[in-house]
């Protein structure tokens, strides 16, 4: 029997452990991104002032950037600046990195969230049907998910654009951004056009935004969708063999009801943690798809940043990705702890 | 709810049941009659087909298993194992099942209450929430789980093995079935808990009038608990014997060997314990004639030829007509000294 005191302290311990893990991961990521930035050839001050600046100007900028301070002090400043959202100046965009990312994050987030929805819904439907029906359907699902896992994302994106986009069958818009040009973006609430369109009561904006999203989101969803399908199919096959499923059937519950209520439920719980990581990878991993679809998200800024050695952008992106991964992982763990009775803190 | 079957009608009647996994027939013509409120034991070494019989009767054989012959009647009506909807209606309401391992028999992520309620709602969909909750608590009390209101909200991991088995028995009797099939219900439990679960089954037979088919490899357990014992060997019932004559009256050499392998009180365990030489034959390559012959101390050359006859060892008295027939499937059943 779980006494409240012992299970509460166990939960506290678990929470403290998780927090330590998060801090350690973030610290490591910040050190890596700090070191890499200092290790690359080239002087950041020179990049900012340009090749023609006098040594005096260069020295002034160096002092201003704190490049003459000892390394540990630079690192501490770097941490402080990251925590206070002062991520430096992006000379390739002519604006603060924070402002550049803030302007572009909603587009990337919207794409990632829809891709996540497609991947999860698709995986649950396909995996459930495959493991419930078995036979040829399961075989087809297995082959499709294997192929899906091995197919390069940009290739899928290109094929989708060519076949379904404006130059092919024309059923969906091709690489033309987030909205048809004559439509005004909806009033800004969340920055996600589909959500804001609904909130503003503009169904046309919603459906147009969704149509623009469809192809990039599907391209992005394919690999994680295939991954989740395989995970869920394997989990359901495991659970379906458990004796408790036979016990449920022995109550007179039909095979489908038993599968839905018990097999699927038990198979979903261990997949939740992976779903958190999938979401994080979708947000940070849309670079290729964004460039194929001309999607005005973070990915394009990142590519630009790398090409033009605009390291403030790259550095912010690297550290932001680490934060995102850690946050998604922690959130997923928290959700699992909430919905899995075996991990739930007993309040009784 | 179905009307109570008339006393003359058997609660469960099985004739010539055959089950195969793929090409291998593992149950080869089993007959079994269970009257309302009767306690029937099925014993035999592991692998002789006991669980397969239990699952086949429920219509819940694992993939690859199929009933290849026989007729099953539950409370007077013939069961059609091809009609899944009719089977779903029968399961839990007329025949129900308790499994060996209480640790894996409950869904780990659903509360005990919801798992009992699932059985109730399935067969009484119009029951109100409050009525379901009250009945669940009543059932937990009936199976000896204290503080039912609190326990219903708990999850399987908060229950001990014995308590889980009680909860599973509550699930099985929730809809007043005619027959409860218990497949090794005590094997995974410690000795004290075993005795408690057996007592509970006993009290349910007395209280609810449910008939129990107790499947086990423990011939000592069936002899204490059951009215009648069926001994299985290699997919067949080789002896059917009233419990009160089991010790001292068993006629089949295999039953005798099983009895001799029981530890005797006073004799130290493991010492002197008779055991049956050899191992049961693989079901895919049974010897000709009696399948026990190769291991049998009484076997004669003709035992390995043709199916052994079913010999009536003793006729039931007129008073107990039909309840206490003692038969053995052995050519020499009447010659072998009773043990
Ligand atoms: N799902 C299955 N698939 C194939 N063979 C099985 C399966 N279940 C049981 N068997 C075989 O059927 C025979 C009887 O098994 P079982 O009914 O479990 O015996 P018992 O319950 O008496 O130990 C054994 O030889 C076993 O190997
Ligand atoms: Mg068994």
Coordinates of N, CA, C and O in Angstrom, one line a residue, chain B residues 25-169:
Chain B
X25 N -3.3 -31.7 -33.0 CA -4.5 -31.8 -32.1 C -4.1 -32.0 -30.7 O -3.4 -32.9 -30.3
X26 N -4.5 -31.0 -29.8 CA -4.0 -31.1 -28.4 C -5.1 -31.5 -27.5 O -4.8 -32.0 -26.4
X27 N -6.3 -31.4 -27.9 CA -7.5 -31.9 -27.1 C -8.2 -32.9 -28.0 O -8.6 -32.5 -29.2
X28 N -8.3 -34.1 -27.6 CA -8.7 -35.2 -28.5 C -10.0 -35.9 -28.1 O -9.9 -37.1 -27.8
X29 N -11.1 -35.1 -28.0 CA -12.3 -35.8 -27.6 C -12.5 -35.8 -26.1 O -12.3 -36.8 -25.4
X30 N -12.9 -34.6 -25.6 CA -13.1 -34.5 -24.1 C -14.6 -34.4 -23.8 O -15.3 -33.6 -24.5
X31 N -15.1 -35.2 -22.9 CA -16.5 -35.1 -22.5 C -16.5 -34.5 -21.1 O -15.6 -34.9 -20.2
X32 N -17.5 -33.7 -20.8 CA -17.5 -33.1 -19.5 C -19.0 -32.6 -19.2 O -19.6 -31.9 -20.1
X33 N -19.5 -33.0 -18.1 CA -20.9 -32.5 -17.7 C -20.8 -31.9 -16.4 O -20.2 -32.5 -15.4
X34 N -21.3 -30.7 -16.2 CA -21.3 -30.0 -15.0 C -22.7 -29.6 -14.6 O -23.4 -28.9 -15.4
X35 N -23.1 -30.1 -13.5 CA -24.5 -29.7 -13.0 C -24.5 -28.4 -12.2 O -23.4 -28.0 -11.7
X36 N -25.6 -27.7 -12.2 CA -25.6 -26.4 -11.4 C -25.1 -26.6 -10.0 O -25.5 -27.6 -9.3
X37 N -24.2 -25.7 -9.6 CA -23.7 -25.8 -8.2 C -22.7 -26.8 -8.0 O -22.3 -27.0 -6.9
X38 N -22.3 -27.5 -9.0 CA -21.3 -28.6 -8.8 C -19.9 -28.1 -8.9 O -19.6 -27.1 -9.6
X39 N -19.0 -28.8 -8.2 CA -17.6 -28.5 -8.3 C -16.8 -29.6 -9.0 O -16.7 -30.7 -8.4
X40 N -16.3 -29.4 -10.2 CA -15.7 -30.4 -11.0 C -14.2 -30.0 -11.1 O -13.9 -28.9 -11.5
X41 N -13.3 -31.0 -10.9 CA -11.9 -30.7 -11.1 C -11.4 -31.3 -12.4 O -11.8 -32.3 -12.8
X42 N -10.4 -30.6 -13.0 CA -9.7 -31.1 -14.1 C -8.2 -31.1 -13.8 O -7.7 -30.0 -13.6
X43 N -7.6 -32.3 -13.7 CA -6.2 -32.3 -13.3 C -5.4 -33.0 -14.4 O -5.9 -33.8 -15.2
X44 N -4.1 -32.8 -14.3 CA -3.2 -33.4 -15.3 C -1.9 -32.6 -15.3 O -1.9 -31.5 -14.9
X45 N -0.9 -33.3 -15.8 CA 0.4 -32.6 -15.9 C 0.4 -31.4 -16.8 O -0.5 -31.4 -17.7
X46 N 1.3 -30.5 -16.6 CA 1.4 -29.4 -17.5 C 1.5 -29.8 -18.9 O 2.2 -30.7 -19.2
X47 N 0.7 -29.1 -19.8 CA 0.8 -29.4 -21.2 C -0.2 -30.5 -21.7 O -0.2 -30.8 -22.9
X48 N -1.0 -31.0 -20.8 CA -1.9 -32.0 -21.2 C -3.2 -31.5 -21.9 O -4.1 -32.2 -22.4
X49 N -3.3 -30.1 -21.9 CA -4.5 -29.5 -22.6 C -5.5 -28.9 -21.7 O -6.6 -28.6 -22.2
X50 N -5.3 -28.8 -20.4 CA -6.3 -28.2 -19.6 C -6.7 -26.8 -19.9 O -7.9 -26.5 -20.1
X51 N -5.7 -25.9 -20.0 CA -6.0 -24.6 -20.3 C -6.7 -24.4 -21.7 O -7.5 -23.6 -21.9
X52 N -6.2 -25.3 -22.6 CA -6.8 -25.2 -24.0 C -8.3 -25.6 -23.9 O -9.1 -24.9 -24.6
X53 N -8.7 -26.5 -23.1 CA -10.1 -26.8 -22.9 C -10.8 -25.6 -22.4 O -11.9 -25.2 -22.9
X54 N -10.2 -25.0 -21.3 CA -10.9 -23.8 -20.7 C -11.1 -22.7 -21.7 O -12.2 -22.1 -21.8
X55 N -10.0 -22.4 -22.5 CA -10.1 -21.3 -23.4 C -11.1 -21.7 -24.6 O -11.8 -20.8 -25.1
X56 N -11.0 -22.9 -25.0 CA -11.9 -23.3 -26.1 C -13.4 -23.2 -25.7 O -14.2 -22.7 -26.4
X57 N -13.7 -23.6 -24.4 CA -15.1 -23.4 -24.0 C -15.5 -22.0 -24.0 O -16.6 -21.7 -24.3
X58 N -14.6 -21.0 -23.6 CA -14.9 -19.6 -23.6 C -14.9 -19.1 -25.1 O -15.3 -17.9 -25.3
X59 N -14.4 -19.8 -26.0 CA -14.3 -19.3 -27.4 C -13.2 -18.3 -27.5 O -13.2 -17.4 -28.3
X60 N -12.1 -18.5 -26.7 CA -11.0 -17.5 -26.6 C -9.7 -18.1 -26.9 O -8.7 -17.7 -26.3
X61 N -9.6 -19.1 -27.7 CA -8.4 -19.7 -28.1 C -7.4 -18.7 -28.7 O -7.9 -17.8 -29.4
X62 N -6.1 -18.9 -28.4 CA -5.2 -18.0 -29.1 C -5.2 -18.2 -30.6 O -5.7 -19.2 -31.1
X63 N -4.7 -17.2 -31.3 CA -4.6 -17.3 -32.7 C -3.9 -18.6 -33.1 O -2.9 -19.0 -32.5
X64 N -4.5 -19.3 -34.1 CA -3.9 -20.5 -34.5 C -4.6 -21.7 -33.9 O -4.5 -22.8 -34.4
X65 N -5.3 -21.5 -32.8 CA -6.1 -22.6 -32.2 C -7.5 -22.6 -32.7 O -8.1 -21.6 -33.0
X66 N -8.0 -23.8 -33.0 CA -9.4 -23.9 -33.4 C -10.1 -25.1 -32.9 O -9.4 -26.2 -32.7
X67 N -11.4 -25.0 -32.7 CA -12.2 -26.2 -32.2 C -12.4 -27.0 -33.5 O -13.0 -26.5 -34.5
X68 N -12.0 -28.3 -33.5 CA -12.2 -29.1 -34.7 C -13.3 -30.1 -34.5 O -13.6 -30.8 -35.5
X69 N -13.9 -30.2 -33.4 CA -15.0 -31.1 -33.2 C -15.7 -31.0 -31.9 O -15.1 -30.4 -30.9
X70 N -16.9 -31.5 -31.8 CA -17.5 -31.6 -30.5 C -18.7 -30.6 -30.4 O -18.9 -29.8 -31.2
X71 N -19.5 -30.8 -29.3 CA -20.7 -30.0 -29.1 C -20.6 -29.5 -27.7 O -20.3 -30.2 -26.7
X72 N -20.9 -28.2 -27.5 CA -20.9 -27.6 -26.1 C -22.3 -27.0 -25.9 O -22.9 -26.3 -26.8
X73 N -22.9 -27.3 -24.8 CA -24.2 -26.8 -24.4 C -24.1 -26.1 -23.1 O -23.5 -26.6 -22.1
X74 N -24.6 -24.8 -23.0 CA -24.5 -24.1 -21.8 C -25.9 -23.8 -21.3 O -26.7 -23.2 -22.1
X75 N -26.3 -24.2 -20.2 CA -27.7 -24.0 -19.6 C -28.7 -24.4 -20.7 O -29.7 -23.7 -20.9
X76 N -28.5 -25.5 -21.3 CA -29.5 -26.1 -22.2 C -29.4 -25.6 -23.7 O -30.0 -26.1 -24.6
X77 N -28.6 -24.5 -23.9 CA -28.6 -24.1 -25.3 C -27.2 -24.3 -25.9 O -26.2 -24.0 -25.3
X78 N -27.2 -24.8 -27.1 CA -26.0 -25.1 -27.9 C -25.2 -23.9 -28.2 O -25.7 -22.9 -28.6
X79 N -23.9 -23.9 -28.0 CA -23.1 -22.8 -28.3 C -22.5 -22.9 -29.7 O -22.0 -23.9 -30.1
X80 N -22.7 -21.8 -30.4 CA -22.2 -21.7 -31.8 C -20.9 -20.9 -31.8 O -20.9 -19.7 -31.6
X81 N -19.8 -21.6 -31.9 CA -18.5 -20.9 -31.8 C -18.1 -20.1 -33.0 O -17.1 -19.5 -33.1
X82 N -19.1 -20.0 -34.0 CA -18.8 -19.1 -35.1 C -19.5 -17.8 -35.0 O -19.3 -16.9 -35.8
X83 N -20.5 -17.7 -34.0 CA -21.3 -16.5 -33.9 C -20.6 -15.6 -32.8 O -20.9 -15.8 -31.6
X84 N -19.8 -14.7 -33.2 CA -19.0 -13.9 -32.2 C -19.9 -13.1 -31.3 O -19.7 -12.9 -30.1
X85 N -21.1 -12.6 -31.9 CA -21.9 -11.7 -31.1 C -22.6 -12.6 -30.0 O -22.7 -12.1 -28.9
X86 N -23.1 -13.8 -30.4 CA -23.7 -14.6 -29.4 C -22.7 -15.0 -28.3 O -23.0 -15.1 -27.2
X87 N -21.4 -15.3 -28.8 CA -20.4 -15.6 -27.8 C -20.1 -14.5 -26.8 O -20.0 -14.7 -25.6
X88 N -20.1 -13.3 -27.4 CA -19.9 -12.1 -26.5 C -21.0 -12.0 -25.4 O -20.8 -11.7 -24.3
X89 N -22.2 -12.4 -25.9 CA -23.4 -12.3 -24.9 C -23.2 -13.4 -23.9 O -23.5 -13.2 -22.7
X90 N -22.7 -14.6 -24.3 CA -22.5 -15.7 -23.4 C -21.4 -15.5 -22.4 O -21.5 -15.8 -21.2
X91 N -20.3 -14.9 -22.9 CA -19.1 -14.8 -22.0 C -19.4 -13.8 -20.9 O -19.9 -12.7 -21.1
X92 N -19.1 -14.2 -19.7 CA -19.3 -13.4 -18.5 C -20.7 -13.5 -18.0 O -20.9 -13.3 -16.8
X93 N -21.7 -13.8 -18.8 CA -23.0 -13.9 -18.2 C -23.4 -15.3 -18.0 O -24.2 -15.6 -17.1
X94 N -22.9 -16.3 -18.7 CA -23.2 -17.7 -18.5 C -21.9 -18.5 -18.1 O -22.0 -19.3 -17.3
X95 N -20.9 -18.2 -18.9 CA -19.6 -18.9 -18.6 C -18.6 -17.8 -18.3 O -18.5 -16.8 -19.0
X96 N -17.9 -17.9 -17.2 CA -16.8 -16.9 -17.0 C -15.5 -17.6 -16.6 O -15.5 -18.8 -16.2
X97 N -14.5 -16.8 -16.6 CA -13.1 -17.4 -16.5 C -12.3 -16.7 -15.5 O -12.3 -15.5 -15.4
X98 N -11.6 -17.4 -14.7 CA -10.5 -16.8 -13.8 C -9.2 -17.5 -14.2 O -9.1 -18.7 -14.3
X99 N -8.2 -16.6 -14.3 CA -6.9 -17.1 -14.8 C -5.9 -17.4 -13.7 O -6.1 -17.0 -12.6
X100 N -4.8 -17.9 -14.2 CA -3.8 -18.3 -13.2 C -3.1 -17.1 -12.6 O -2.9 -17.1 -11.4
X101 N -2.7 -16.2 -13.4 CA -1.7 -15.2 -12.8 C -2.5 -13.9 -12.6 O -2.7 -13.1 -13.5
X102 N -2.8 -13.6 -11.3 CA -3.6 -12.3 -11.0 C -2.7 -11.1 -11.3 O -3.3 -10.0 -11.5
X103 N -1.4 -11.2 -11.4 CA -0.6 -10.1 -11.7 C -0.7 -9.5 -13.1 O -0.5 -8.4 -13.4
X104 N -1.0 -10.4 -14.0 CA -1.1 -10.0 -15.4 C -2.6 -10.1 -15.9 O -2.8 -9.8 -17.1
X105 N -3.5 -10.4 -15.1 CA -4.9 -10.6 -15.5 C -5.7 -9.3 -15.4 O -6.9 -9.3 -15.8
X106 N -5.1 -8.2 -14.8 CA -5.9 -7.0 -14.7 C -5.1 -5.9 -15.6 O -3.9 -5.9 -15.6
X107 N -5.9 -5.0 -16.2 CA -5.4 -3.9 -16.9 C -4.7 -3.0 -16.0 O -5.3 -2.4 -15.1
X108 N -3.3 -2.8 -16.1 CA -2.6 -2.0 -15.1 C -3.0 -0.5 -15.1 O -2.7 0.1 -14.1
X109 N -3.6 0.0 -16.1 CA -3.9 1.4 -16.1 C -5.4 1.8 -15.9 O -5.8 2.9 -16.1
X110 N -6.2 0.8 -15.5 CA -7.6 1.1 -15.2 C -7.9 0.7 -13.8 O -7.3 -0.2 -13.2
X111 N -8.7 1.5 -13.1 CA -9.0 1.2 -11.7 C -9.7 -0.1 -11.6 O -10.4 -0.6 -12.5
X112 N -9.6 -0.7 -10.4 CA -10.3 -2.0 -10.1 C -11.8 -1.8 -10.3 O -12.4 -2.6 -11.0
X113 N -12.3 -0.6 -9.8 CA -13.7 -0.4 -10.0 C -14.2 -0.4 -11.4 O -15.2 -1.1 -11.8
X114 N -13.4 0.2 -12.3 CA -13.8 0.3 -13.7 C -13.8 -1.1 -14.3 O -14.5 -1.4 -15.3
X115 N -12.8 -1.9 -13.9 CA -12.7 -3.2 -14.5 C -13.8 -4.2 -14.1 O -14.2 -5.1 -14.8
X116 N -14.4 -4.0 -12.8 CA -15.5 -4.7 -12.4 C -16.8 -4.2 -13.1 O -17.6 -4.9 -13.7
X117 N -16.8 -2.9 -13.2 CA -18.0 -2.2 -13.8 C -18.1 -2.6 -15.3 O -19.2 -2.7 -15.8
X118 N -17.0 -2.8 -15.9 CA -17.0 -3.1 -17.3 C -17.8 -4.4 -17.6 O -18.6 -4.5 -18.5
X119 N -17.6 -5.4 -16.6 CA -18.4 -6.6 -16.8 C -19.9 -6.4 -16.5 O -20.7 -7.0 -17.3
X120 N -20.2 -5.6 -15.6 CA -21.6 -5.3 -15.3 C -22.3 -4.6 -16.5 O -23.3 -5.0 -16.9
X121 N -21.6 -3.5 -16.9 CA -22.2 -2.7 -18.0 C -22.4 -3.5 -19.2 O -23.4 -3.3 -20.0
X122 N -21.5 -4.4 -19.5 CA -21.6 -5.2 -20.8 C -22.9 -5.9 -20.8 O -23.5 -6.0 -21.9
X123 N -23.3 -6.5 -19.7 CA -24.5 -7.3 -19.8 C -25.8 -6.6 -19.2 O -26.9 -7.1 -19.4
X124 N -25.6 -5.5 -18.5 CA -26.7 -4.7 -18.1 C -26.5 -3.2 -18.4 O -26.2 -2.4 -17.6
X125 N -26.6 -2.9 -19.7 CA -26.2 -1.6 -20.2 C -27.1 -0.5 -19.6 O -26.7 0.7 -19.5
X126 N -28.3 -0.8 -19.1 CA -29.1 0.3 -18.6 C -29.0 0.5 -17.1 O -29.7 1.4 -16.6
X127 N -28.1 -0.2 -16.5 CA -27.9 0.1 -15.1 C -27.3 1.5 -14.8 O -26.5 2.0 -15.6
X128 N -27.9 2.2 -13.8 CA -27.4 3.5 -13.6 C -26.0 3.5 -13.0 O -25.5 2.5 -12.4
X129 N -25.3 4.7 -13.1 CA -24.0 4.8 -12.5 C -23.9 4.4 -11.0 O -23.1 3.7 -10.6
X130 N -24.9 4.9 -10.3 CA -25.0 4.7 -8.9 C -25.2 3.2 -8.6 O -24.5 2.6 -7.7
X131 N -26.0 2.6 -9.4 CA -26.3 1.2 -9.2 C -25.1 0.3 -9.5 O -24.8 -0.6 -8.8
X132 N -24.4 0.7 -10.5 CA -23.1 0.0 -10.9 C -22.1 0.1 -9.7 O -21.5 -0.9 -9.3
X133 N -22.0 1.4 -9.2 CA -21.0 1.6 -8.2 C -21.4 0.7 -6.9 O -20.5 0.1 -6.3
X134 N -22.7 0.8 -6.6 CA -23.1 0.0 -5.4 C -22.9 -1.5 -5.6 O -22.4 -2.2 -4.7
X135 N -23.2 -2.0 -6.8 CA -23.0 -3.4 -7.0 C -21.5 -3.8 -7.0 O -21.2 -4.9 -6.5
X136 N -20.7 -2.9 -7.5 CA -19.2 -3.2 -7.5 C -18.7 -3.3 -6.1 O -18.0 -4.3 -5.7
X137 N -19.2 -2.4 -5.2 CA -18.8 -2.5 -3.8 C -19.3 -3.7 -3.2 O -18.6 -4.4 -2.4
X138 N -20.6 -4.1 -3.5 CA -21.2 -5.3 -3.0 C -20.3 -6.5 -3.4 O -20.1 -7.4 -2.6
X139 N -19.9 -6.5 -4.6 CA -19.2 -7.7 -5.1 C -17.8 -7.8 -4.4 O -17.4 -8.9 -4.0
X140 N -17.1 -6.6 -4.3 CA -15.8 -6.7 -3.6 C -16.0 -7.2 -2.2 O -15.2 -8.0 -1.7
X141 N -17.1 -6.7 -1.5 CA -17.4 -7.3 -0.2 C -17.6 -8.8 -0.2 O -17.0 -9.5 0.6
X142 N -18.3 -9.2 -1.2 CA -18.6 -10.6 -1.3 C -17.4 -11.5 -1.5 O -17.3 -12.6 -1.0
X143 N -16.4 -10.9 -2.1 CA -15.2 -11.7 -2.3 C -14.1 -11.4 -1.2 O -13.0 -11.9 -1.3
X144 N -14.5 -10.7 -0.2 CA -13.7 -10.6 0.9 C -12.6 -9.5 0.8 O -11.6 -9.6 1.4
X145 N -12.9 -8.4 0.1 CA -12.0 -7.3 0.0 C -12.6 -6.2 1.0 O -13.6 -5.7 0.7
X146 N -11.8 -5.9 2.0 CA -12.3 -4.9 2.9 C -12.3 -3.5 2.3 O -11.6 -3.2 1.4
X147 N -13.0 -2.6 2.9 CA -13.1 -1.1 2.5 C -13.3 -1.0 1.0 O -12.6 -0.4 0.3
X148 N -14.4 -1.6 0.5 CA -14.6 -1.7 -0.9 C -14.7 -0.3 -1.6 O -14.1 -0.2 -2.7
X149 N -15.3 0.7 -0.9 CA -15.4 2.0 -1.6 C -14.0 2.6 -2.0 O -13.8 3.1 -3.1
X150 N -13.1 2.4 -1.0 CA -11.7 3.0 -1.3 C -11.0 2.1 -2.3 O -10.4 2.6 -3.2
X151 N -11.2 0.8 -2.1 CA -10.4 -0.2 -3.0 C -10.9 -0.1 -4.4 O -10.1 -0.3 -5.4
X152 N -12.1 0.3 -4.7 CA -12.6 0.4 -6.1 C -11.9 1.5 -6.8 O -11.7 1.3 -8.0
X153 N -11.4 2.5 -6.1 CA -10.8 3.6 -6.8 C -9.3 3.3 -7.0 O -8.6 4.1 -7.7
X154 N -8.8 2.2 -6.4 CA -7.4 1.9 -6.5 C -7.1 1.2 -7.9 O -8.0 0.7 -8.6
X155 N -5.8 1.1 -8.1 CA -5.3 0.4 -9.4 C -4.6 -0.9 -9.0 O -4.3 -1.1 -7.9
X156 N -4.5 -1.8 -10.0 CA -4.0 -3.1 -9.7 C -2.7 -3.1 -8.9 O -2.5 -4.0 -8.0
X157 N -1.8 -2.1 -9.2 CA -0.5 -2.2 -8.5 C -0.6 -1.9 -7.0 O 0.3 -2.1 -6.3
X158 N -1.8 -1.4 -6.6 CA -2.0 -1.1 -5.2 C -2.7 -2.4 -4.5 O -3.0 -2.3 -3.3
X159 N -2.9 -3.4 -5.2 CA -3.5 -4.6 -4.7 C -2.4 -5.7 -4.6 O -1.6 -5.9 -5.5
X160 N -2.5 -6.5 -3.5 CA -1.6 -7.7 -3.4 C -2.1 -8.8 -4.4 O -3.2 -8.7 -4.9
X161 N -1.3 -9.8 -4.6 CA -1.7 -10.9 -5.5 C -3.0 -11.6 -5.1 O -3.9 -11.8 -5.9
X162 N -3.2 -11.9 -3.8 CA -4.4 -12.5 -3.3 C -5.6 -11.6 -3.5 O -6.7 -12.0 -4.0
X163 N -5.4 -10.3 -3.2 CA -6.5 -9.3 -3.4 C -6.9 -9.2 -4.9 O -8.0 -9.0 -5.2
X164 N -5.9 -9.2 -5.8 CA -6.2 -9.1 -7.2 C -7.0 -10.3 -7.6 O -7.9 -10.2 -8.4
X165 N -6.6 -11.5 -7.1 CA -7.4 -12.7 -7.5 C -8.8 -12.6 -7.0 O -9.7 -13.0 -7.7
X166 N -9.0 -12.0 -5.8 CA -10.3 -11.8 -5.3 C -11.1 -10.9 -6.3 O -12.3 -11.1 -6.6
X167 N -10.4 -9.8 -6.7 CA -11.1 -8.8 -7.6 C -11.5 -9.5 -8.9 O -12.6 -9.3 -9.4
X168 N -10.6 -10.4 -9.4 CA -10.9 -11.1 -10.6 C -12.0 -12.1 -10.5 O -12.8 -12.3 -11.4
X169 N -12.1 -12.6 -9.3 CA -13.3 -13.5 -9.0 C -14.6 -12.7 -9.0 O -15.6 -13.1 -9.5

